[in-house]
Amino acid sequence: MPSSAAVDSPWFRRFRPADSAPARIVFFPHAGGSASFYVDYATALSPYADVLVVQYPGRQNRFAEPTIHSVEELAEQVYQELRPWADRPLTLFGHSLGSAVCFEVARRFARDGVAGPEHIFVSAGRAPSRPRETEVHQLSDDALLAHIGELGGTDERLLADPELRALILPALRADYTAIETYQCAPDAIVPHPITALVGDDDERATADDAAPWARHTTGAFDLRVFPGGHFYLTEQAPPVLELLAAHLRG
């Protein structure tokens, strides 16, 4: 089982290795997001868990790799890489696109009868049974970048620099293609408890959109609403971190 600070798999970043921690939590970024978004979360949670952050291809240290345009393919590859890391109680946390990817990863653990996550946190994500009618991935480059600028959560310097804009566009469009073409059976379920988290001012993932996650688990379900928009988890980091820390301590 992995134990060193280094992570051989390009799929994970491990900012605060905690080899002796009793639990492990894995974070899945949003569309256009990268592992570095969760550095502060990894630091705050390292006393309670070893923290892995998924790095999708086509960005940062994986910039030269081809992007992936499918939630299912992202999930399958993460699942295969994650199995050796499931050597202690495992929690998954996915934000926006990441909520769908981590749910599909959990489905694969269940599919193969492999001991998987003890709990799933789905953040700012519509339940799989809720239709997705947006077509952001088909917008022009300028309109796509304007859209993510309105959502927040992206460094404005990236959006203002023409060269940096060109660098982030392929991964951004691939991620939006993945989530907007994602199709999941309405009755798809996992045995793991699910906690859904949303911002009360998030029009893309409202409490009504998140509540049907209850239909996708045979375990317990909880819905938490925080002040803020789609990226409430930056503004509300302290209470979100306390929720996660309490879970990991328990």
mmCIF file of N, CA and C in Angstrom, residues 144-239:
data_model
loop_
_atom_site.group_PDB
_atom_site.id
_atom_site.type_symbol
_atom_site.label_atom_id
_atom_site.label_comp_id
_atom_site.label_asym_id
_atom_site.label_seq_id
_atom_site.Cartn_x
_atom_site.Cartn_y
_atom_site.Cartn_z
ATOM 1 N N LEU A 144 -17.689 31.041 -22.884
ATOM 2 C CA LEU A 144 -17.372 30.011 -21.894
ATOM 3 C C LEU A 144 -16.547 30.607 -20.754
ATOM 4 N N LEU A 145 -15.550 31.398 -21.089
ATOM 5 C CA LEU A 145 -14.719 32.015 -20.065
ATOM 6 C C LEU A 145 -15.511 33.034 -19.250
ATOM 7 N N ALA A 146 -16.417 33.759 -19.917
ATOM 8 C CA ALA A 146 -17.262 34.702 -19.186
ATOM 9 C C ALA A 146 -18.153 33.965 -18.198
ATOM 10 N N HIS A 147 -18.624 32.801 -18.592
ATOM 11 C CA HIS A 147 -19.493 32.001 -17.723
ATOM 12 C C HIS A 147 -18.761 31.595 -16.447
ATOM 13 N N ILE A 148 -17.545 31.087 -16.561
ATOM 14 C CA ILE A 148 -16.848 30.651 -15.356
ATOM 15 C C ILE A 148 -16.428 31.857 -14.515
ATOM 16 N N GLY A 149 -16.214 32.990 -15.174
ATOM 17 C CA GLY A 149 -15.921 34.190 -14.412
ATOM 18 C C GLY A 149 -17.085 34.601 -13.536
ATOM 19 N N GLU A 150 -18.295 34.429 -14.037
ATOM 20 C CA GLU A 150 -19.494 34.764 -13.263
ATOM 21 C C GLU A 150 -19.690 33.821 -12.084
ATOM 22 N N LEU A 151 -19.280 32.579 -12.231
ATOM 23 C CA LEU A 151 -19.442 31.609 -11.156
ATOM 24 C C LEU A 151 -18.507 31.886 -9.988
ATOM 25 N N GLY A 152 -17.358 32.511 -10.273
ATOM 26 C CA GLY A 152 -16.338 32.663 -9.246
ATOM 27 C C GLY A 152 -15.537 31.375 -9.130
ATOM 28 N N GLY A 153 -14.567 31.375 -8.233
ATOM 29 C CA GLY A 153 -13.774 30.166 -8.021
ATOM 30 C C GLY A 153 -12.591 30.035 -8.952
ATOM 31 N N THR A 154 -12.442 30.978 -9.910
ATOM 32 C CA THR A 154 -11.321 30.951 -10.842
ATOM 33 C C THR A 154 -10.530 32.243 -10.699
ATOM 34 N N ASP A 155 -9.230 32.123 -10.621
ATOM 35 C CA ASP A 155 -8.369 33.296 -10.486
ATOM 36 C C ASP A 155 -8.611 34.234 -11.667
ATOM 37 N N GLU A 156 -8.995 35.467 -11.382
ATOM 38 C CA GLU A 156 -9.307 36.420 -12.448
ATOM 39 C C GLU A 156 -8.096 36.704 -13.337
ATOM 40 N N ARG A 157 -6.892 36.520 -12.813
ATOM 41 C CA ARG A 157 -5.699 36.741 -13.628
ATOM 42 C C ARG A 157 -5.622 35.737 -14.775
ATOM 43 N N LEU A 158 -6.120 34.527 -14.549
ATOM 44 C CA LEU A 158 -6.146 33.534 -15.624
ATOM 45 C C LEU A 158 -7.068 33.969 -16.747
ATOM 46 N N LEU A 159 -8.187 34.568 -16.371
ATOM 47 C CA LEU A 159 -9.186 34.952 -17.367
ATOM 48 C C LEU A 159 -8.783 36.219 -18.106
ATOM 49 N N ALA A 160 -7.902 37.010 -17.532
ATOM 50 C CA ALA A 160 -7.521 38.282 -18.144
ATOM 51 C C ALA A 160 -6.327 38.147 -19.086
ATOM 52 N N ASP A 161 -5.547 37.102 -18.926
ATOM 53 C CA ASP A 161 -4.332 36.930 -19.730
ATOM 54 C C ASP A 161 -4.638 36.044 -20.939
ATOM 55 N N PRO A 162 -4.486 36.569 -22.172
ATOM 56 C CA PRO A 162 -4.834 35.789 -23.379
ATOM 57 C C PRO A 162 -4.110 34.447 -23.467
ATOM 58 N N GLU A 163 -2.825 34.415 -23.086
ATOM 59 C CA GLU A 163 -2.078 33.164 -23.180
ATOM 60 C C GLU A 163 -2.578 32.145 -22.164
ATOM 61 N N LEU A 164 -2.856 32.613 -20.950
ATOM 62 C CA LEU A 164 -3.364 31.704 -19.931
ATOM 63 C C LEU A 164 -4.774 31.231 -20.273
ATOM 64 N N ARG A 165 -5.573 32.132 -20.842
ATOM 65 C CA ARG A 165 -6.926 31.734 -21.267
ATOM 66 C C ARG A 165 -6.852 30.579 -22.265
ATOM 67 N N ALA A 166 -5.933 30.692 -23.213
ATOM 68 C CA ALA A 166 -5.786 29.643 -24.227
ATOM 69 C C ALA A 166 -5.351 28.326 -23.606
ATOM 70 N N LEU A 167 -4.567 28.409 -22.521
ATOM 71 C CA LEU A 167 -4.085 27.188 -21.880
ATOM 72 C C LEU A 167 -5.184 26.451 -21.133
ATOM 73 N N ILE A 168 -6.095 27.199 -20.515
ATOM 74 C CA ILE A 168 -7.106 26.541 -19.669
ATOM 75 C C ILE A 168 -8.340 26.107 -20.452
ATOM 76 N N LEU A 169 -8.519 26.640 -21.658
ATOM 77 C CA LEU A 169 -9.757 26.355 -22.398
ATOM 78 C C LEU A 169 -9.962 24.873 -22.717
ATOM 79 N N PRO A 170 -8.960 24.125 -23.192
ATOM 80 C CA PRO A 170 -9.218 22.716 -23.527
ATOM 81 C C PRO A 170 -9.737 21.901 -22.352
ATOM 82 N N ALA A 171 -9.107 22.059 -21.183
ATOM 83 C CA ALA A 171 -9.559 21.307 -20.010
ATOM 84 C C ALA A 171 -10.938 21.766 -19.576
ATOM 85 N N LEU A 172 -11.176 23.066 -19.631
ATOM 86 C CA LEU A 172 -12.462 23.607 -19.228
ATOM 87 C C LEU A 172 -13.583 23.073 -20.113
ATOM 88 N N ARG A 173 -13.362 23.076 -21.418
ATOM 89 C CA ARG A 173 -14.404 22.598 -22.333
ATOM 90 C C ARG A 173 -14.613 21.092 -22.184
ATOM 91 N N ALA A 174 -13.527 20.364 -21.965
ATOM 92 C CA ALA A 174 -13.654 18.918 -21.760
ATOM 93 C C ALA A 174 -14.469 18.610 -20.520
ATOM 94 N N ASP A 175 -14.203 19.341 -19.439
ATOM 95 C CA ASP A 175 -14.917 19.099 -18.188
ATOM 96 C C ASP A 175 -16.403 19.406 -18.327
ATOM 97 N N TYR A 176 -16.729 20.520 -18.992
ATOM 98 C CA TYR A 176 -18.142 20.855 -19.177
ATOM 99 C C TYR A 176 -18.825 19.861 -20.112
ATOM 100 N N THR A 177 -18.094 19.389 -21.108
ATOM 101 C CA THR A 177 -18.660 18.351 -21.972
ATOM 102 C C THR A 177 -18.974 17.108 -21.150
ATOM 103 N N ALA A 178 -18.060 16.743 -20.254
ATOM 104 C CA ALA A 178 -18.252 15.547 -19.422
ATOM 105 C C ALA A 178 -19.506 15.667 -18.569
ATOM 106 N N ILE A 179 -19.670 16.769 -17.859
ATOM 107 C CA ILE A 179 -20.796 16.865 -16.929
ATOM 108 C C ILE A 179 -22.105 17.112 -17.658
ATOM 109 N N GLU A 180 -22.068 17.831 -18.780
ATOM 110 C CA GLU A 180 -23.321 18.149 -19.462
ATOM 111 C C GLU A 180 -23.816 17.009 -20.351
ATOM 112 N N THR A 181 -22.968 16.047 -20.637
ATOM 113 C CA THR A 181 -23.394 14.872 -21.400
ATOM 114 C C THR A 181 -23.513 13.638 -20.501
ATOM 115 N N TYR A 182 -23.311 13.827 -19.207
ATOM 116 C CA TYR A 182 -23.379 12.726 -18.252
ATOM 117 C C TYR A 182 -24.800 12.190 -18.172
ATOM 118 N N GLN A 183 -24.928 10.885 -18.344
ATOM 119 C CA GLN A 183 -26.222 10.225 -18.245
ATOM 120 C C GLN A 183 -26.117 9.095 -17.229
ATOM 121 N N CYS A 184 -27.021 9.128 -16.280
ATOM 122 C CA CYS A 184 -27.020 8.129 -15.211
ATOM 123 C C CYS A 184 -28.442 7.624 -15.034
ATOM 124 N N ALA A 185 -28.579 6.348 -14.842
ATOM 125 C CA ALA A 185 -29.906 5.786 -14.626
ATOM 126 C C ALA A 185 -30.554 6.436 -13.412
ATOM 127 N N PRO A 186 -31.814 6.823 -13.511
ATOM 128 C CA PRO A 186 -32.480 7.500 -12.383
ATOM 129 C C PRO A 186 -32.493 6.677 -11.102
ATOM 130 N N ASP A 187 -32.399 5.347 -11.247
ATOM 131 C CA ASP A 187 -32.447 4.495 -10.056
ATOM 132 C C ASP A 187 -31.057 4.000 -9.623
ATOM 133 N N ALA A 188 -30.000 4.604 -10.147
ATOM 134 C CA ALA A 188 -28.652 4.204 -9.756
ATOM 135 C C ALA A 188 -28.427 4.522 -8.285
ATOM 136 N N ILE A 189 -27.898 3.555 -7.550
ATOM 137 C CA ILE A 189 -27.710 3.758 -6.107
ATOM 138 C C ILE A 189 -26.345 3.243 -5.670
ATOM 139 N N VAL A 190 -25.922 3.751 -4.521
ATOM 140 C CA VAL A 190 -24.738 3.233 -3.841
ATOM 141 C C VAL A 190 -25.148 2.908 -2.409
ATOM 142 N N PRO A 191 -24.392 2.045 -1.733
ATOM 143 C CA PRO A 191 -24.748 1.698 -0.348
ATOM 144 C C PRO A 191 -24.168 2.673 0.673
ATOM 145 N N HIS A 192 -23.436 3.666 0.205
ATOM 146 C CA HIS A 192 -22.729 4.557 1.105
ATOM 147 C C HIS A 192 -23.598 5.752 1.495
ATOM 148 N N PRO A 193 -23.537 6.207 2.744
ATOM 149 C CA PRO A 193 -24.256 7.425 3.131
ATOM 150 C C PRO A 193 -23.800 8.614 2.289
ATOM 151 N N ILE A 194 -24.725 9.500 1.981
ATOM 152 C CA ILE A 194 -24.427 10.682 1.183
ATOM 153 C C ILE A 194 -24.836 11.936 1.952
ATOM 154 N N THR A 195 -23.937 12.912 1.987
ATOM 155 C CA THR A 195 -24.260 14.245 2.473
ATOM 156 C C THR A 195 -24.127 15.207 1.311
ATOM 157 N N ALA A 196 -25.191 15.934 1.006
ATOM 158 C CA ALA A 196 -25.179 16.928 -0.064
ATOM 159 C C ALA A 196 -25.010 18.313 0.540
ATOM 160 N N LEU A 197 -24.157 19.122 -0.064
ATOM 161 C CA LEU A 197 -23.892 20.477 0.398
ATOM 162 C C LEU A 197 -24.148 21.449 -0.755
ATOM 163 N N VAL A 198 -24.846 22.539 -0.474
ATOM 164 C CA VAL A 198 -25.112 23.546 -1.494
ATOM 165 C C VAL A 198 -25.016 24.937 -0.888
ATOM 166 N N GLY A 199 -24.846 25.926 -1.764
ATOM 167 C CA GLY A 199 -24.929 27.316 -1.360
ATOM 168 C C GLY A 199 -26.343 27.820 -1.577
ATOM 169 N N ASP A 200 -26.827 28.644 -0.668
ATOM 170 C CA ASP A 200 -28.231 29.074 -0.770
ATOM 171 C C ASP A 200 -28.482 30.048 -1.919
ATOM 172 N N ASP A 201 -27.406 30.533 -2.560
ATOM 173 C CA ASP A 201 -27.553 31.460 -3.688
ATOM 174 C C ASP A 201 -27.006 30.860 -4.974
ATOM 175 N N ASP A 202 -26.929 29.541 -5.023
ATOM 176 C CA ASP A 202 -26.390 28.851 -6.191
ATOM 177 C C ASP A 202 -27.531 28.451 -7.118
ATOM 178 N N GLU A 203 -27.644 29.114 -8.245
ATOM 179 C CA GLU A 203 -28.727 28.818 -9.183
ATOM 180 C C GLU A 203 -28.440 27.573 -10.002
ATOM 181 N N ARG A 204 -27.190 27.144 -10.066
ATOM 182 C CA ARG A 204 -26.839 25.970 -10.866
ATOM 183 C C ARG A 204 -27.057 24.667 -10.106
ATOM 184 N N ALA A 205 -27.049 24.730 -8.791
ATOM 185 C CA ALA A 205 -27.266 23.533 -7.974
ATOM 186 C C ALA A 205 -27.994 23.971 -6.715
ATOM 187 N N THR A 206 -29.302 24.035 -6.806
ATOM 188 C CA THR A 206 -30.121 24.487 -5.685
ATOM 189 C C THR A 206 -30.356 23.344 -4.700
ATOM 190 N N ALA A 207 -30.951 23.689 -3.567
ATOM 191 C CA ALA A 207 -31.311 22.653 -2.601
ATOM 192 C C ALA A 207 -32.293 21.663 -3.219
ATOM 193 N N ASP A 208 -33.197 22.150 -4.063
ATOM 194 C CA ASP A 208 -34.143 21.249 -4.736
ATOM 195 C C ASP A 208 -33.429 20.315 -5.696
ATOM 196 N N ASP A 209 -32.339 20.788 -6.317
ATOM 197 C CA ASP A 209 -31.561 19.936 -7.214
ATOM 198 C C ASP A 209 -30.777 18.884 -6.436
ATOM 199 N N ALA A 210 -30.360 19.235 -5.229
ATOM 200 C CA ALA A 210 -29.517 18.334 -4.439
ATOM 201 C C ALA A 210 -30.319 17.339 -3.614
ATOM 202 N N ALA A 211 -31.536 17.709 -3.228
ATOM 203 C CA ALA A 211 -32.334 16.832 -2.362
ATOM 204 C C ALA A 211 -32.531 15.426 -2.942
ATOM 205 N N PRO A 212 -32.710 15.270 -4.276
ATOM 206 C CA PRO A 212 -32.911 13.919 -4.813
ATOM 207 C C PRO A 212 -31.690 13.006 -4.736
ATOM 208 N N TRP A 213 -30.545 13.510 -4.264
ATOM 209 C CA TRP A 213 -29.437 12.587 -3.989
ATOM 210 C C TRP A 213 -29.882 11.504 -3.005
ATOM 211 N N ALA A 214 -30.907 11.798 -2.207
ATOM 212 C CA ALA A 214 -31.409 10.809 -1.251
ATOM 213 C C ALA A 214 -31.864 9.531 -1.940
ATOM 214 N N ARG A 215 -32.308 9.656 -3.189
ATOM 215 C CA ARG A 215 -32.786 8.489 -3.940
ATOM 216 C C ARG A 215 -31.646 7.601 -4.423
ATOM 217 N N HIS A 216 -30.422 8.095 -4.324
ATOM 218 C CA HIS A 216 -29.283 7.384 -4.911
ATOM 219 C C HIS A 216 -28.415 6.688 -3.870
ATOM 220 N N THR A 217 -28.950 6.509 -2.672
ATOM 221 C CA THR A 217 -28.235 5.755 -1.654
ATOM 222 C C THR A 217 -29.215 4.915 -0.854
ATOM 223 N N THR A 218 -28.749 3.749 -0.455
ATOM 224 C CA THR A 218 -29.519 2.935 0.488
ATOM 225 C C THR A 218 -29.095 3.240 1.918
ATOM 226 N N GLY A 219 -28.124 4.142 2.059
ATOM 227 C CA GLY A 219 -27.673 4.559 3.379
ATOM 228 C C GLY A 219 -28.343 5.849 3.804
ATOM 229 N N ALA A 220 -27.780 6.468 4.810
ATOM 230 C CA ALA A 220 -28.342 7.721 5.331
ATOM 231 C C ALA A 220 -28.106 8.865 4.344
ATOM 232 N N PHE A 221 -28.949 9.888 4.455
ATOM 233 C CA PHE A 221 -28.800 11.076 3.614
ATOM 234 C C PHE A 221 -28.985 12.325 4.463
ATOM 235 N N ASP A 222 -28.184 13.329 4.142
ATOM 236 C CA ASP A 222 -28.303 14.619 4.838
ATOM 237 C C ASP A 222 -28.058 15.721 3.814
ATOM 238 N N LEU A 223 -28.766 16.832 3.976
ATOM 239 C CA LEU A 223 -28.606 17.991 3.103
ATOM 240 C C LEU A 223 -28.215 19.182 3.967
ATOM 241 N N ARG A 224 -27.095 19.829 3.624
ATOM 242 C CA ARG A 224 -26.617 20.997 4.347
ATOM 243 C C ARG A 224 -26.596 22.199 3.400
ATOM 244 N N VAL A 225 -27.157 23.302 3.831
ATOM 245 C CA VAL A 225 -27.199 24.525 3.028
ATOM 246 C C VAL A 225 -26.354 25.589 3.709
ATOM 247 N N PHE A 226 -25.444 26.189 2.930
ATOM 248 C CA PHE A 226 -24.536 27.210 3.441
ATOM 249 C C PHE A 226 -24.796 28.532 2.723
ATOM 250 N N PRO A 227 -24.487 29.642 3.358
ATOM 251 C CA PRO A 227 -24.580 30.918 2.655
ATOM 252 C C PRO A 227 -23.584 30.965 1.489
ATOM 253 N N GLY A 228 -24.022 31.507 0.356
ATOM 254 C CA GLY A 228 -23.087 31.668 -0.753
ATOM 255 C C GLY A 228 -23.584 31.070 -2.048
ATOM 256 N N GLY A 229 -22.777 31.231 -3.082
ATOM 257 C CA GLY A 229 -23.114 30.761 -4.419
ATOM 258 C C GLY A 229 -22.457 29.432 -4.744
ATOM 259 N N HIS A 230 -22.106 29.256 -6.015
ATOM 260 C CA HIS A 230 -21.600 27.975 -6.480
ATOM 261 C C HIS A 230 -20.290 27.596 -5.777
ATOM 262 N N PHE A 231 -19.510 28.593 -5.401
ATOM 263 C CA PHE A 231 -18.253 28.324 -4.703
ATOM 264 C C PHE A 231 -18.330 28.762 -3.244
ATOM 265 N N TYR A 232 -19.458 28.449 -2.628
ATOM 266 C CA TYR A 232 -19.659 28.729 -1.211
ATOM 267 C C TYR A 232 -18.528 28.146 -0.364
ATOM 268 N N LEU A 233 -17.921 27.048 -0.806
ATOM 269 C CA LEU A 233 -16.941 26.336 0.025
ATOM 270 C C LEU A 233 -15.651 27.119 0.217
ATOM 271 N N THR A 234 -15.419 28.179 -0.580
ATOM 272 C CA THR A 234 -14.289 29.054 -0.291
ATOM 273 C C THR A 234 -14.674 30.072 0.775
ATOM 274 N N GLU A 235 -15.853 30.674 0.624
ATOM 275 C CA GLU A 235 -16.316 31.661 1.596
ATOM 276 C C GLU A 235 -16.653 31.011 2.936
ATOM 277 N N GLN A 236 -17.167 29.807 2.889
ATOM 278 C CA GLN A 236 -17.633 29.114 4.098
ATOM 279 C C GLN A 236 -16.701 27.968 4.477
ATOM 280 N N ALA A 237 -15.422 28.144 4.228
ATOM 281 C CA ALA A 237 -14.471 27.068 4.517
ATOM 282 C C ALA A 237 -14.498 26.626 5.980
ATOM 283 N N PRO A 238 -14.534 27.535 6.966
ATOM 284 C CA PRO A 238 -14.513 27.064 8.358
ATOM 285 C C PRO A 238 -15.642 26.099 8.718
ATOM 286 N N PRO A 239 -16.930 26.429 8.426
ATOM 287 C CA PRO A 239 -17.966 25.455 8.795
ATOM 288 C C PRO A 239 -17.921 24.177 7.956
#
